[in-house]
GROMACS .gro file of C-alpha atoms in nm:
model
  159
    1ASN     CA    1   0.035   0.010   0.008
    2ALA     CA    2   0.122   0.344  -0.124
    3LEU     CA    3  -0.020   0.502   0.138
    4GLY     CA    4   0.028   0.503   0.538
    5VAL     CA    5  -0.177   0.443   0.820
    6ALA     CA    6  -0.569   0.497   0.735
    7GLY     CA    7  -0.485   0.634   0.396
    8MET     CA    8  -0.256   0.896   0.504
    9ALA     CA    9   0.071   0.978   0.317
   10PRO     CA   10   0.357   0.806   0.481
   11ASN     CA   11   0.547   1.166   0.578
   12ALA     CA   12   0.243   1.352   0.579
   13ARG     CA   13   0.231   1.640   0.875
   14ILE     CA   14  -0.133   1.780   0.980
   15MET     CA   15  -0.170   2.109   1.097
   16ALA     CA   16  -0.511   2.179   1.350
   17LEU     CA   17  -0.635   2.535   1.304
   18ARG     CA   18  -0.903   2.634   1.499
   19ILE     CA   19  -1.176   2.869   1.317
   20VAL     CA   20  -1.470   2.805   1.558
   21ASP     CA   21  -1.499   3.067   1.875
   22GLU     CA   22  -1.591   2.999   2.204
   23GLN     CA   23  -2.003   2.990   2.122
   24GLY     CA   24  -1.948   2.732   1.816
   25SER     CA   25  -2.013   3.015   1.579
   26PHE     CA   26  -1.797   3.014   1.250
   27LEU     CA   27  -1.629   3.401   1.230
   28GLN     CA   28  -1.532   3.460   0.890
   29SER     CA   29  -1.253   3.675   1.071
   30SER     CA   30  -1.061   3.349   1.221
   31GLN     CA   31  -1.108   3.188   0.872
   32VAL     CA   32  -0.884   3.463   0.704
   33ARG     CA   33  -0.647   3.450   1.010
   34ALA     CA   34  -0.653   3.106   0.955
   35TYR     CA   35  -0.596   3.115   0.596
   36GLN     CA   36  -0.352   3.401   0.665
   37TYR     CA   37  -0.137   3.172   0.890
   38LEU     CA   38  -0.108   2.914   0.618
   39LYS     CA   39   0.050   3.156   0.368
   40LEU     CA   40   0.262   3.257   0.653
   41ALA     CA   41   0.350   2.904   0.697
   42GLU     CA   42   0.430   2.873   0.353
   43GLU     CA   43   0.659   3.153   0.314
   44ARG     CA   44   0.852   3.014   0.578
   45GLY     CA   45   0.890   2.731   0.423
   46VAL     CA   46   0.670   2.519   0.572
   47HIS     CA   47   0.482   2.331   0.259
   48VAL     CA   48   0.097   2.300   0.278
   49THR     CA   49  -0.044   2.063   0.033
   50ALA     CA   50  -0.430   2.118   0.112
   51VAL     CA   51  -0.638   2.245   0.395
   52ASN     CA   52  -0.965   2.041   0.504
   53ASN     CA   53  -1.279   2.269   0.498
   54SER     CA   54  -1.512   2.021   0.665
   55TRP     CA   55  -1.760   2.299   0.742
   56GLY     CA   56  -1.978   2.513   0.604
   57GLY     CA   57  -2.319   2.724   0.590
   58SER     CA   58  -2.525   2.933   0.300
   59SER     CA   59  -2.438   3.308   0.383
   60GLY     CA   60  -2.207   3.404   0.154
   61TYR     CA   61  -1.801   3.450   0.147
   62GLY     CA   62  -1.675   3.704  -0.065
   63LEU     CA   63  -1.402   3.783   0.109
   64LEU     CA   64  -1.286   3.439   0.183
   65THR     CA   65  -1.290   3.368  -0.161
   66SER     CA   66  -1.037   3.594  -0.223
   67VAL     CA   67  -0.810   3.467   0.052
   68PHE     CA   68  -0.856   3.115  -0.075
   69ASP     CA   69  -0.798   3.220  -0.410
   70ASP     CA   70  -0.440   3.399  -0.313
   71LEU     CA   71  -0.327   3.114  -0.140
   72TYR     CA   72  -0.384   2.873  -0.426
   73ARG     CA   73  -0.227   3.149  -0.684
   74ALA     CA   74   0.056   3.187  -0.449
   75HIS     CA   75   0.122   2.889  -0.333
   76GLY     CA   76  -0.090   2.618  -0.488
   77VAL     CA   77  -0.244   2.548  -0.165
   78ILE     CA   78  -0.594   2.293  -0.269
   79SER     CA   79  -0.910   2.390  -0.037
   80VAL     CA   80  -1.100   2.045   0.033
   81CYS     CA   81  -1.432   2.143   0.114
   82SER     CA   82  -1.706   1.921   0.185
   83THR     CA   83  -2.015   2.009   0.029
   84GLY     CA   84  -2.241   1.959   0.364
   85ASN     CA   85  -2.474   1.704   0.537
   86SER     CA   86  -2.797   1.856   0.425
   87SER     CA   87  -2.927   1.701   0.145
   88ASN     CA   88  -2.921   1.933  -0.054
   89ASP     CA   89  -2.850   2.007  -0.438
   90HIS     CA   90  -2.590   2.277  -0.479
   91ASP     CA   91  -2.704   2.334  -0.808
   92VAL     CA   92  -3.003   2.493  -0.677
   93THR     CA   93  -2.885   2.596  -0.330
   94VAL     CA   94  -2.547   2.693  -0.230
   95ASN     CA   95  -2.352   2.604   0.035
   96TYR     CA   96  -1.999   2.768   0.164
   97PRO     CA   97  -1.714   2.749   0.134
   98SER     CA   98  -1.753   2.431  -0.126
   99SER     CA   99  -1.993   2.629  -0.368
  100MET     CA  100  -1.734   2.958  -0.392
  101LEU     CA  101  -1.657   3.030  -0.726
  102THR     CA  102  -1.288   2.960  -0.765
  103SER     CA  103  -1.042   2.750  -0.894
  104GLY     CA  104  -0.836   2.678  -0.608
  105ILE     CA  105  -1.159   2.463  -0.466
  106VAL     CA  106  -1.208   2.089  -0.460
  107SER     CA  107  -1.606   2.007  -0.334
  108VAL     CA  108  -1.628   1.653  -0.227
  109ASN     CA  109  -2.002   1.487  -0.160
  110ALA     CA  110  -1.972   1.182   0.102
  111THR     CA  111  -1.988   0.850   0.056
  112GLY     CA  112  -2.037   0.550   0.230
  113GLU     CA  113  -1.907   0.208   0.251
  114ASP     CA  114  -2.063   0.098  -0.097
  115GLY     CA  115  -1.945   0.429  -0.293
  116ALA     CA  116  -2.319   0.542  -0.303
  117LEU     CA  117  -2.364   0.903  -0.158
  118ILE     CA  118  -2.472   0.906   0.192
  119GLY     CA  119  -2.825   1.003   0.254
  120ILE     CA  120  -2.731   1.315   0.401
  121SER     CA  121  -2.464   1.394   0.197
  122ASP     CA  122  -2.532   1.745  -0.035
  123TYR     CA  123  -2.475   1.692  -0.411
  124GLY     CA  124  -2.460   1.848  -0.731
  125SER     CA  125  -2.389   1.751  -1.079
  126MET     CA  126  -2.191   2.089  -1.193
  127THR     CA  127  -2.112   2.220  -0.886
  128THR     CA  128  -1.978   1.957  -0.681
  129ASP     CA  129  -1.629   1.785  -0.820
  130LEU     CA  130  -1.582   1.473  -0.637
  131ASP     CA  131  -1.747   1.190  -0.417
  132ALA     CA  132  -1.538   1.026  -0.107
  133PRO     CA  133  -1.623   0.826   0.211
  134GLY     CA  134  -1.762   1.045   0.453
  135GLY     CA  135  -1.990   0.799   0.660
  136ALA     CA  136  -1.841   0.558   0.920
  137ILE     CA  137  -1.486   0.689   0.974
  138LEU     CA  138  -1.250   0.665   1.190
  139SER     CA  139  -1.201   0.917   1.442
  140THR     CA  140  -1.022   1.007   1.764
  141SER     CA  141  -1.338   1.135   1.884
  142SER     CA  142  -1.472   0.970   2.255
  143ALA     CA  143  -1.817   1.083   2.158
  144ALA     CA  144  -2.022   0.726   2.147
  145ASP     CA  145  -2.139   0.788   1.767
  146ALA     CA  146  -2.307   0.552   1.523
  147SER     CA  147  -2.123   0.694   1.239
  148ILE     CA  148  -1.754   0.671   1.443
  149VAL     CA  149  -1.527   0.365   1.362
  150HIS     CA  150  -1.324   0.253   1.681
  151VAL     CA  151  -0.993   0.131   1.674
  152ASP     CA  152  -0.951  -0.204   1.817
  153GLU     CA  153  -0.640  -0.286   1.984
  154GLY     CA  154  -0.414  -0.039   1.758
  155LYS     CA  155  -0.563  -0.173   1.430
  156LEU     CA  156  -0.673   0.106   1.158
  157ALA     CA  157  -0.972  -0.063   1.017
  158VAL     CA  158  -1.261   0.082   0.847
  159ARG     CA  159  -1.564  -0.107   0.896
   0.00000   0.00000   0.00000
């Protein structure tokens, strides 16, 4: 297997950036600051390949579109964005940031074990880019949740 543990490249590193305030609100100012931090990291020699954006909403993100574009144009960093979990057709109803018009975004729908879209996944034949596993995902969460696959005896496996 060319990929390492749980499908991650063997030498990959993860940088966690918080964009949610203490009340659970996704503030655009925090999102912009996170992208500014990523750009600064790139300029200081930390190679960033992609950014996971598994969050979203229905309000517009004009400034954020410019920030995503800037990081993509300056350093080739792709923003991978979840389409959402509301069973919405993005060809009709937009969801940000996955619906932002920029070439630096890859908009991703969620699939289950059988490769078909899971019932809650948003979609869009013209506005989303690809499907990827999004149900029963291995997690570090301690919460009891039927959608989480737990690790047994140190073995990483997908149900």
